C-alpha cells in the first residue's frame, strides 16, 4: 500500500493474482476457490519459477525505490537546528527498532509454575472490571447490563450511537426483555 501511494509506477500485482490455482474438488475438477502455493513450491516448480523470480526481483526493486523515496522525503522535513527528520530517524528510530528486535529475539523467562495462578487472577480481574463497566453503563442505559463488553459493535453503539429525544424514542417499539437477554448472549433474537 505504501508503494502504491508513494511510487505508483512501481506497484506490483498481488501474488494471489499471479500464482493462485483453483482448488480441486473431490471429483478432481477445478473449483471456484483459489489456493496460493507456498513460496518454496513456487520457487522450485518449473511452471512458476521464472514468474516467481520476476515477481521477487520487482519486489526488491520496489522496496529499494521506496526506501530511497522515504529518505528523500525525510531529508526534506526539518527537525530543528538545521537538521532533518532523516537524522532523527537514524539517531533514534533505527536504534529503537534494533532494541525491539533484540528484545524479541532474546525473549523473557516465564515461571511456568506461577502461570496458572496468574491466569486465574487475570480472569478474575477481567470479570470484576467488566462488572464495574456494566454497572456504570447501566446507569447510562438500563439495558446495558445485558451487553457483552467484549463486543466492539455493542460498545460502539453504547458509546457513540446518536442520542434521541424522548419523542423520537417513542416512535421505536420497545424490545421485549427476553429478546434483549438473547441478544446480549449472542444467540440471536427469539421470535417476538
JSON list of C-alpha atoms in Angstrom, two decimals:
[
{"chain": "A", "resi": 1, "resn": "UNK", "atom": "CA", "xyz": [0.00, 0.00, 0.00]},
{"chain": "A", "resi": 2, "resn": "UNK", "atom": "CA", "xyz": [2.84, 2.40, 0.78]},
{"chain": "A", "resi": 3, "resn": "UNK", "atom": "CA", "xyz": [4.50, 1.67, -2.56]},
{"chain": "A", "resi": 4, "resn": "UNK", "atom": "CA", "xyz": [1.20, 2.33, -4.35]},
{"chain": "A", "resi": 5, "resn": "UNK", "atom": "CA", "xyz": [0.78, 5.64, -2.50]},
{"chain": "A", "resi": 6, "resn": "UNK", "atom": "CA", "xyz": [4.33, 6.94, -2.99]},
{"chain": "A", "resi": 7, "resn": "UNK", "atom": "CA", "xyz": [5.52, 5.17, -6.16]},
{"chain": "A", "resi": 8, "resn": "UNK", "atom": "CA", "xyz": [2.52, 4.34, -8.35]},
{"chain": "A", "resi": 9, "resn": "UNK", "atom": "CA", "xyz": [4.78, 3.31, -11.25]},
{"chain": "A", "resi": 10, "resn": "UNK", "atom": "CA", "xyz": [6.31, 0.55, -9.10]},
{"chain": "A", "resi": 11, "resn": "UNK", "atom": "CA", "xyz": [3.06, -1.12, -7.99]},
{"chain": "A", "resi": 12, "resn": "UNK", "atom": "CA", "xyz": [3.21, -4.89, -8.27]},
{"chain": "A", "resi": 13, "resn": "UNK", "atom": "CA", "xyz": [0.46, -7.38, -8.94]},
{"chain": "A", "resi": 14, "resn": "UNK", "atom": "CA", "xyz": [-0.54, -9.37, -5.87]},
{"chain": "A", "resi": 15, "resn": "UNK", "atom": "CA", "xyz": [0.90, -12.89, -5.55]},
{"chain": "A", "resi": 16, "resn": "UNK", "atom": "CA", "xyz": [-2.61, -14.30, -5.39]},
{"chain": "A", "resi": 17, "resn": "UNK", "atom": "CA", "xyz": [-3.40, -12.79, -8.78]},
{"chain": "A", "resi": 18, "resn": "UNK", "atom": "CA", "xyz": [-0.27, -14.26, -10.40]},
{"chain": "A", "resi": 19, "resn": "UNK", "atom": "CA", "xyz": [0.14, -17.65, -8.73]},
{"chain": "A", "resi": 20, "resn": "UNK", "atom": "CA", "xyz": [-3.24, -18.81, -7.39]},
{"chain": "A", "resi": 21, "resn": "UNK", "atom": "CA", "xyz": [-4.67, -22.03, -8.77]},
{"chain": "A", "resi": 22, "resn": "UNK", "atom": "CA", "xyz": [-8.23, -23.35, -8.47]},
{"chain": "A", "resi": 23, "resn": "UNK", "atom": "CA", "xyz": [-8.67, -25.76, -5.57]},
{"chain": "A", "resi": 24, "resn": "UNK", "atom": "CA", "xyz": [-9.61, -29.19, -6.86]},
{"chain": "A", "resi": 25, "resn": "UNK", "atom": "CA", "xyz": [-12.99, -30.59, -5.86]},
{"chain": "A", "resi": 26, "resn": "UNK", "atom": "CA", "xyz": [-13.39, -34.12, -4.54]},
{"chain": "A", "resi": 27, "resn": "UNK", "atom": "CA", "xyz": [-14.11, -35.33, -8.09]},
{"chain": "A", "resi": 28, "resn": "UNK", "atom": "CA", "xyz": [-10.84, -33.79, -9.35]},
{"chain": "A", "resi": 29, "resn": "UNK", "atom": "CA", "xyz": [-12.37, -30.88, -11.28]},
{"chain": "A", "resi": 30, "resn": "UNK", "atom": "CA", "xyz": [-11.25, -27.31, -10.57]},
{"chain": "A", "resi": 31, "resn": "UNK", "atom": "CA", "xyz": [-13.45, -25.45, -8.10]},
{"chain": "A", "resi": 32, "resn": "UNK", "atom": "CA", "xyz": [-14.14, -21.74, -7.64]},
{"chain": "A", "resi": 33, "resn": "UNK", "atom": "CA", "xyz": [-11.96, -21.39, -4.52]},
{"chain": "A", "resi": 34, "resn": "UNK", "atom": "CA", "xyz": [-8.36, -20.40, -5.20]},
{"chain": "A", "resi": 35, "resn": "UNK", "atom": "CA", "xyz": [-5.30, -21.53, -3.28]},
{"chain": "A", "resi": 36, "resn": "UNK", "atom": "CA", "xyz": [-1.86, -19.94, -3.22]},
{"chain": "A", "resi": 37, "resn": "UNK", "atom": "CA", "xyz": [1.02, -22.43, -3.15]},
{"chain": "A", "resi": 38, "resn": "UNK", "atom": "CA", "xyz": [3.80, -21.97, -0.59]},
{"chain": "A", "resi": 39, "resn": "UNK", "atom": "CA", "xyz": [6.70, -19.73, -1.74]},
{"chain": "A", "resi": 40, "resn": "UNK", "atom": "CA", "xyz": [9.14, -22.65, -1.73]},
{"chain": "A", "resi": 41, "resn": "UNK", "atom": "CA", "xyz": [6.85, -24.56, -4.06]},
{"chain": "A", "resi": 42, "resn": "UNK", "atom": "CA", "xyz": [6.65, -21.53, -6.37]},
{"chain": "A", "resi": 43, "resn": "UNK", "atom": "CA", "xyz": [10.46, -21.30, -6.41]},
{"chain": "A", "resi": 44, "resn": "UNK", "atom": "CA", "xyz": [11.02, -24.97, -7.15]},
{"chain": "A", "resi": 45, "resn": "UNK", "atom": "CA", "xyz": [8.26, -25.61, -9.68]},
{"chain": "A", "resi": 46, "resn": "UNK", "atom": "CA", "xyz": [9.30, -25.42, -13.34]},
{"chain": "A", "resi": 47, "resn": "UNK", "atom": "CA", "xyz": [5.87, -23.93, -14.09]},
{"chain": "A", "resi": 48, "resn": "UNK", "atom": "CA", "xyz": [6.25, -20.93, -11.75]},
{"chain": "A", "resi": 49, "resn": "UNK", "atom": "CA", "xyz": [9.99, -20.43, -11.17]},
{"chain": "A", "resi": 50, "resn": "UNK", "atom": "CA", "xyz": [10.52, -17.78, -13.89]},
{"chain": "A", "resi": 51, "resn": "UNK", "atom": "CA", "xyz": [7.46, -15.77, -12.84]},
{"chain": "A", "resi": 52, "resn": "UNK", "atom": "CA", "xyz": [8.48, -16.05, -9.19]},
{"chain": "A", "resi": 53, "resn": "UNK", "atom": "CA", "xyz": [11.97, -14.69, -9.99]},
{"chain": "A", "resi": 54, "resn": "UNK", "atom": "CA", "xyz": [10.43, -11.78, -11.92]},
{"chain": "A", "resi": 55, "resn": "UNK", "atom": "CA", "xyz": [7.99, -11.13, -9.06]},
{"chain": "A", "resi": 56, "resn": "UNK", "atom": "CA", "xyz": [10.75, -11.25, -6.42]},
{"chain": "A", "resi": 57, "resn": "UNK", "atom": "CA", "xyz": [13.14, -9.05, -8.41]},
{"chain": "A", "resi": 58, "resn": "UNK", "atom": "CA", "xyz": [10.41, -6.45, -8.94]},
{"chain": "A", "resi": 59, "resn": "UNK", "atom": "CA", "xyz": [9.58, -6.60, -5.22]},
{"chain": "A", "resi": 60, "resn": "UNK", "atom": "CA", "xyz": [13.25, -5.98, -4.35]},
{"chain": "A", "resi": 61, "resn": "UNK", "atom": "CA", "xyz": [13.45, -3.04, -6.80]},
{"chain": "A", "resi": 62, "resn": "UNK", "atom": "CA", "xyz": [10.22, -1.55, -5.43]},
{"chain": "A", "resi": 63, "resn": "UNK", "atom": "CA", "xyz": [11.41, -1.93, -1.83]},
{"chain": "A", "resi": 64, "resn": "UNK", "atom": "CA", "xyz": [14.70, -0.20, -2.64]},
{"chain": "A", "resi": 65, "resn": "UNK", "atom": "CA", "xyz": [12.94, 2.61, -4.54]},
{"chain": "A", "resi": 66, "resn": "UNK", "atom": "CA", "xyz": [10.54, 3.05, -1.62]},
{"chain": "A", "resi": 67, "resn": "UNK", "atom": "CA", "xyz": [13.45, 3.30, 0.81]},
{"chain": "A", "resi": 68, "resn": "UNK", "atom": "CA", "xyz": [15.08, 5.96, -1.39]},
{"chain": "A", "resi": 69, "resn": "UNK", "atom": "CA", "xyz": [11.82, 7.92, -1.67]},
{"chain": "A", "resi": 70, "resn": "UNK", "atom": "CA", "xyz": [11.23, 7.83, 2.09]},
{"chain": "A", "resi": 71, "resn": "UNK", "atom": "CA", "xyz": [14.79, 9.04, 2.74]},
{"chain": "A", "resi": 72, "resn": "UNK", "atom": "CA", "xyz": [14.31, 11.88, 0.24]},
{"chain": "A", "resi": 73, "resn": "UNK", "atom": "CA", "xyz": [11.07, 12.94, 1.92]},
{"chain": "A", "resi": 74, "resn": "UNK", "atom": "CA", "xyz": [12.52, 12.73, 5.44]},
{"chain": "A", "resi": 75, "resn": "UNK", "atom": "CA", "xyz": [15.55, 14.80, 4.42]},
{"chain": "A", "resi": 76, "resn": "UNK", "atom": "CA", "xyz": [13.13, 17.48, 3.21]},
{"chain": "A", "resi": 77, "resn": "UNK", "atom": "CA", "xyz": [11.37, 17.66, 6.58]},
{"chain": "A", "resi": 78, "resn": "UNK", "atom": "CA", "xyz": [13.02, 19.97, 9.14]},
{"chain": "A", "resi": 79, "resn": "UNK", "atom": "CA", "xyz": [13.59, 18.62, 12.64]},
{"chain": "A", "resi": 80, "resn": "UNK", "atom": "CA", "xyz": [15.35, 21.56, 14.25]},
{"chain": "A", "resi": 81, "resn": "UNK", "atom": "CA", "xyz": [18.75, 23.29, 14.39]},
{"chain": "A", "resi": 82, "resn": "UNK", "atom": "CA", "xyz": [19.21, 22.78, 10.66]},
{"chain": "A", "resi": 83, "resn": "UNK", "atom": "CA", "xyz": [18.68, 19.04, 10.94]},
{"chain": "A", "resi": 84, "resn": "UNK", "atom": "CA", "xyz": [16.18, 16.85, 9.11]},
{"chain": "A", "resi": 85, "resn": "UNK", "atom": "CA", "xyz": [13.75, 14.15, 10.16]},
{"chain": "A", "resi": 86, "resn": "UNK", "atom": "CA", "xyz": [16.06, 11.67, 8.41]},
{"chain": "A", "resi": 87, "resn": "UNK", "atom": "CA", "xyz": [18.67, 12.43, 11.07]},
{"chain": "A", "resi": 88, "resn": "UNK", "atom": "CA", "xyz": [16.04, 11.89, 13.77]},
{"chain": "A", "resi": 89, "resn": "UNK", "atom": "CA", "xyz": [15.17, 8.59, 12.10]},
{"chain": "A", "resi": 90, "resn": "UNK", "atom": "CA", "xyz": [18.80, 7.39, 12.00]},
{"chain": "A", "resi": 91, "resn": "UNK", "atom": "CA", "xyz": [19.65, 8.64, 15.53]},
{"chain": "A", "resi": 92, "resn": "UNK", "atom": "CA", "xyz": [16.55, 7.48, 17.38]},
{"chain": "A", "resi": 93, "resn": "UNK", "atom": "CA", "xyz": [14.12, 5.33, 15.41]},
{"chain": "A", "resi": 94, "resn": "UNK", "atom": "CA", "xyz": [16.66, 2.87, 13.96]},
{"chain": "A", "resi": 95, "resn": "UNK", "atom": "CA", "xyz": [18.38, 2.14, 17.31]},
{"chain": "A", "resi": 96, "resn": "UNK", "atom": "CA", "xyz": [14.99, 1.78, 18.97]},
{"chain": "A", "resi": 97, "resn": "UNK", "atom": "CA", "xyz": [13.90, -0.68, 16.28]},
{"chain": "A", "resi": 98, "resn": "UNK", "atom": "CA", "xyz": [17.10, -2.67, 16.79]},
{"chain": "A", "resi": 99, "resn": "UNK", "atom": "CA", "xyz": [16.47, -2.72, 20.55]},
{"chain": "A", "resi": 100, "resn": "UNK", "atom": "CA", "xyz": [12.96, -4.07, 20.00]},
{"chain": "A", "resi": 101, "resn": "UNK", "atom": "CA", "xyz": [14.16, -6.83, 17.66]},
{"chain": "A", "resi": 102, "resn": "UNK", "atom": "CA", "xyz": [16.93, -7.75, 20.14]},
{"chain": "A", "resi": 103, "resn": "UNK", "atom": "CA", "xyz": [14.35, -7.96, 22.93]},
{"chain": "A", "resi": 104, "resn": "UNK", "atom": "CA", "xyz": [12.09, -10.10, 20.77]},
{"chain": "A", "resi": 105, "resn": "UNK", "atom": "CA", "xyz": [14.98, -12.42, 19.86]},
{"chain": "A", "resi": 106, "resn": "UNK", "atom": "CA", "xyz": [16.10, -12.76, 23.49]},
{"chain": "A", "resi": 107, "resn": "UNK", "atom": "CA", "xyz": [12.59, -13.19, 24.83]},
{"chain": "A", "resi": 108, "resn": "UNK", "atom": "CA", "xyz": [12.00, -13.36, 28.56]},
{"chain": "A", "resi": 109, "resn": "UNK", "atom": "CA", "xyz": [11.70, -16.11, 31.09]},
{"chain": "A", "resi": 110, "resn": "UNK", "atom": "CA", "xyz": [8.31, -17.26, 32.32]},
{"chain": "A", "resi": 111, "resn": "UNK", "atom": "CA", "xyz": [7.84, -19.05, 35.61]},
{"chain": "A", "resi": 112, "resn": "UNK", "atom": "CA", "xyz": [5.58, -21.82, 34.31]},
{"chain": "A", "resi": 113, "resn": "UNK", "atom": "CA", "xyz": [4.68, -22.92, 37.85]},
{"chain": "A", "resi": 114, "resn": "UNK", "atom": "CA", "xyz": [3.11, -19.48, 38.53]},
{"chain": "A", "resi": 115, "resn": "UNK", "atom": "CA", "xyz": [1.32, -19.24, 35.19]},
{"chain": "A", "resi": 116, "resn": "UNK", "atom": "CA", "xyz": [-1.94, -20.99, 36.23]},
{"chain": "A", "resi": 117, "resn": "UNK", "atom": "CA", "xyz": [-2.33, -18.74, 39.29]},
{"chain": "A", "resi": 118, "resn": "UNK", "atom": "CA", "xyz": [-1.61, -15.60, 37.25]},
{"chain": "A", "resi": 119, "resn": "UNK", "atom": "CA", "xyz": [-4.13, -16.70, 34.61]},
{"chain": "A", "resi": 120, "resn": "UNK", "atom": "CA", "xyz": [-6.79, -17.31, 37.26]},
{"chain": "A", "resi": 121, "resn": "UNK", "atom": "CA", "xyz": [-6.13, -13.89, 38.80]},
{"chain": "A", "resi": 122, "resn": "UNK", "atom": "CA", "xyz": [-6.26, -12.21, 35.36]},
{"chain": "A", "resi": 123, "resn": "UNK", "atom": "CA", "xyz": [-9.61, -13.85, 34.59]},
{"chain": "A", "resi": 124, "resn": "UNK", "atom": "CA", "xyz": [-10.99, -12.72, 37.97]},
{"chain": "A", "resi": 125, "resn": "UNK", "atom": "CA", "xyz": [-9.70, -9.17, 37.37]},
{"chain": "A", "resi": 126, "resn": "UNK", "atom": "CA", "xyz": [-11.31, -9.13, 33.92]},
{"chain": "A", "resi": 127, "resn": "UNK", "atom": "CA", "xyz": [-14.67, -10.32, 35.29]},
{"chain": "A", "resi": 128, "resn": "UNK", "atom": "CA", "xyz": [-14.54, -7.68, 38.04]},
{"chain": "A", "resi": 129, "resn": "UNK", "atom": "CA", "xyz": [-13.65, -4.90, 35.55]},
{"chain": "A", "resi": 130, "resn": "UNK", "atom": "CA", "xyz": [-16.44, -5.99, 33.20]},
{"chain": "A", "resi": 131, "resn": "UNK", "atom": "CA", "xyz": [-18.88, -5.96, 36.12]},
{"chain": "A", "resi": 132, "resn": "UNK", "atom": "CA", "xyz": [-17.82, -2.42, 37.08]},
{"chain": "A", "resi": 133, "resn": "UNK", "atom": "CA", "xyz": [-18.21, -1.32, 33.45]},
{"chain": "A", "resi": 134, "resn": "UNK", "atom": "CA", "xyz": [-21.66, -2.89, 33.15]},
{"chain": "A", "resi": 135, "resn": "UNK", "atom": "CA", "xyz": [-22.77, -1.21, 36.39]},
{"chain": "A", "resi": 136, "resn": "UNK", "atom": "CA", "xyz": [-21.59, 2.15, 35.04]},
{"chain": "A", "resi": 137, "resn": "UNK", "atom": "CA", "xyz": [-23.15, 1.52, 31.62]},
{"chain": "A", "resi": 138, "resn": "UNK", "atom": "CA", "xyz": [-26.45, 0.50, 33.26]},
{"chain": "A", "resi": 139, "resn": "UNK", "atom": "CA", "xyz": [-26.64, 3.93, 34.87]},
{"chain": "A", "resi": 140, "resn": "UNK", "atom": "CA", "xyz": [-26.44, 5.42, 31.36]},
{"chain": "A", "resi": 141, "resn": "UNK", "atom": "CA", "xyz": [-28.78, 2.91, 29.75]},
{"chain": "A", "resi": 142, "resn": "UNK", "atom": "CA", "xyz": [-30.70, 0.38, 31.88]},
{"chain": "A", "resi": 143, "resn": "UNK", "atom": "CA", "xyz": [-30.45, -2.45, 29.34]},
{"chain": "A", "resi": 144, "resn": "UNK", "atom": "CA", "xyz": [-26.66, -2.14, 29.15]},
{"chain": "A", "resi": 145, "resn": "UNK", "atom": "CA", "xyz": [-26.44, -4.72, 31.96]},
{"chain": "A", "resi": 146, "resn": "UNK", "atom": "CA", "xyz": [-27.20, -7.32, 29.27]},
{"chain": "A", "resi": 147, "resn": "UNK", "atom": "CA", "xyz": [-24.46, -6.20, 26.91]},
{"chain": "A", "resi": 148, "resn": "UNK", "atom": "CA", "xyz": [-21.31, -8.10, 26.06]},
{"chain": "A", "resi": 149, "resn": "UNK", "atom": "CA", "xyz": [-18.35, -5.80, 26.91]},
{"chain": "A", "resi": 150, "resn": "UNK", "atom": "CA", "xyz": [-16.20, -7.84, 24.51]},
{"chain": "A", "resi": 151, "resn": "UNK", "atom": "CA", "xyz": [-18.39, -6.85, 21.54]},
{"chain": "A", "resi": 152, "resn": "UNK", "atom": "CA", "xyz": [-16.98, -3.89, 19.63]},
{"chain": "A", "resi": 153, "resn": "UNK", "atom": "CA", "xyz": [-20.38, -3.39, 17.96]},
{"chain": "A", "resi": 154, "resn": "UNK", "atom": "CA", "xyz": [-22.19, -3.18, 21.28]},
{"chain": "A", "resi": 155, "resn": "UNK", "atom": "CA", "xyz": [-19.55, -0.88, 22.78]},
{"chain": "A", "resi": 156, "resn": "UNK", "atom": "CA", "xyz": [-19.72, 1.36, 19.73]},
{"chain": "A", "resi": 157, "resn": "UNK", "atom": "CA", "xyz": [-23.49, 1.51, 19.99]},
{"chain": "A", "resi": 158, "resn": "UNK", "atom": "CA", "xyz": [-23.34, 2.38, 23.69]},
{"chain": "A", "resi": 159, "resn": "UNK", "atom": "CA", "xyz": [-20.55, 4.94, 23.46]},
{"chain": "A", "resi": 160, "resn": "UNK", "atom": "CA", "xyz": [-21.04, 6.54, 20.05]},
{"chain": "A", "resi": 161, "resn": "UNK", "atom": "CA", "xyz": [-24.62, 5.99, 18.87]},
{"chain": "A", "resi": 162, "resn": "UNK", "atom": "CA", "xyz": [-26.60, 9.15, 18.21]},
{"chain": "A", "resi": 163, "resn": "UNK", "atom": "CA", "xyz": [-28.88, 10.21, 21.00]},
{"chain": "A", "resi": 164, "resn": "UNK", "atom": "CA", "xyz": [-32.58, 10.77, 20.58]},
{"chain": "A", "resi": 165, "resn": "UNK", "atom": "CA", "xyz": [-35.20, 12.82, 22.33]},
{"chain": "A", "resi": 166, "resn": "UNK", "atom": "CA", "xyz": [-37.97, 11.06, 24.27]},
{"chain": "A", "resi": 167, "resn": "UNK", "atom": "CA", "xyz": [-40.35, 11.87, 21.41]},
{"chain": "A", "resi": 168, "resn": "UNK", "atom": "CA", "xyz": [-38.01, 10.21, 18.88]},
{"chain": "A", "resi": 169, "resn": "UNK", "atom": "CA", "xyz": [-37.56, 7.18, 21.15]},
{"chain": "A", "resi": 170, "resn": "UNK", "atom": "CA", "xyz": [-41.32, 6.76, 21.49]},
{"chain": "A", "resi": 171, "resn": "UNK", "atom": "CA", "xyz": [-41.52, 6.16, 17.74]},
{"chain": "A", "resi": 172, "resn": "UNK", "atom": "CA", "xyz": [-39.48, 2.93, 18.12]},
{"chain": "A", "resi": 173, "resn": "UNK", "atom": "CA", "xyz": [-41.09, -0.15, 19.63]},
{"chain": "A", "resi": 174, "resn": "UNK", "atom": "CA", "xyz": [-39.52, -1.40, 22.85]},
{"chain": "A", "resi": 175, "resn": "UNK", "atom": "CA", "xyz": [-37.80, -4.78, 22.66]},
{"chain": "A", "resi": 176, "resn": "UNK", "atom": "CA", "xyz": [-39.07, -7.47, 25.00]},
{"chain": "A", "resi": 177, "resn": "UNK", "atom": "CA", "xyz": [-36.66, -8.28, 27.84]},
{"chain": "A", "resi": 178, "resn": "UNK", "atom": "CA", "xyz": [-36.25, -11.87, 26.58]},
{"chain": "A", "resi": 179, "resn": "UNK", "atom": "CA", "xyz": [-35.07, -10.58, 23.21]},
{"chain": "A", "resi": 180, "resn": "UNK", "atom": "CA", "xyz": [-32.57, -8.19, 24.84]},
{"chain": "A", "resi": 181, "resn": "UNK", "atom": "CA", "xyz": [-31.18, -11.01, 27.00]},
{"chain": "A", "resi": 182, "resn": "UNK", "atom": "CA", "xyz": [-30.87, -13.32, 23.98]},
{"chain": "A", "resi": 183, "resn": "UNK", "atom": "CA", "xyz": [-29.06, -10.62, 22.01]},
{"chain": "A", "resi": 184, "resn": "UNK", "atom": "CA", "xyz": [-26.71, -9.99, 24.94]},
{"chain": "A", "resi": 185, "resn": "UNK", "atom": "CA", "xyz": [-25.80, -13.67, 25.00]},
{"chain": "A", "resi": 186, "resn": "UNK", "atom": "CA", "xyz": [-25.15, -13.57, 21.25]},
{"chain": "A", "resi": 187, "resn": "UNK", "atom": "CA", "xyz": [-27.67, -16.28, 20.43]},
{"chain": "A", "resi": 188, "resn": "UNK", "atom": "CA", "xyz": [-29.86, -14.16, 18.19]},
{"chain": "A", "resi": 189, "resn": "UNK", "atom": "CA", "xyz": [-33.29, -12.84, 18.82]},
{"chain": "A", "resi": 190, "resn": "UNK", "atom": "CA", "xyz": [-36.18, -15.10, 19.69]},
{"chain": "A", "resi": 191, "resn": "UNK", "atom": "CA", "xyz": [-39.40, -14.51, 17.74]},
{"chain": "A", "resi": 192, "resn": "UNK", "atom": "CA", "xyz": [-41.37, -11.55, 19.02]}
]
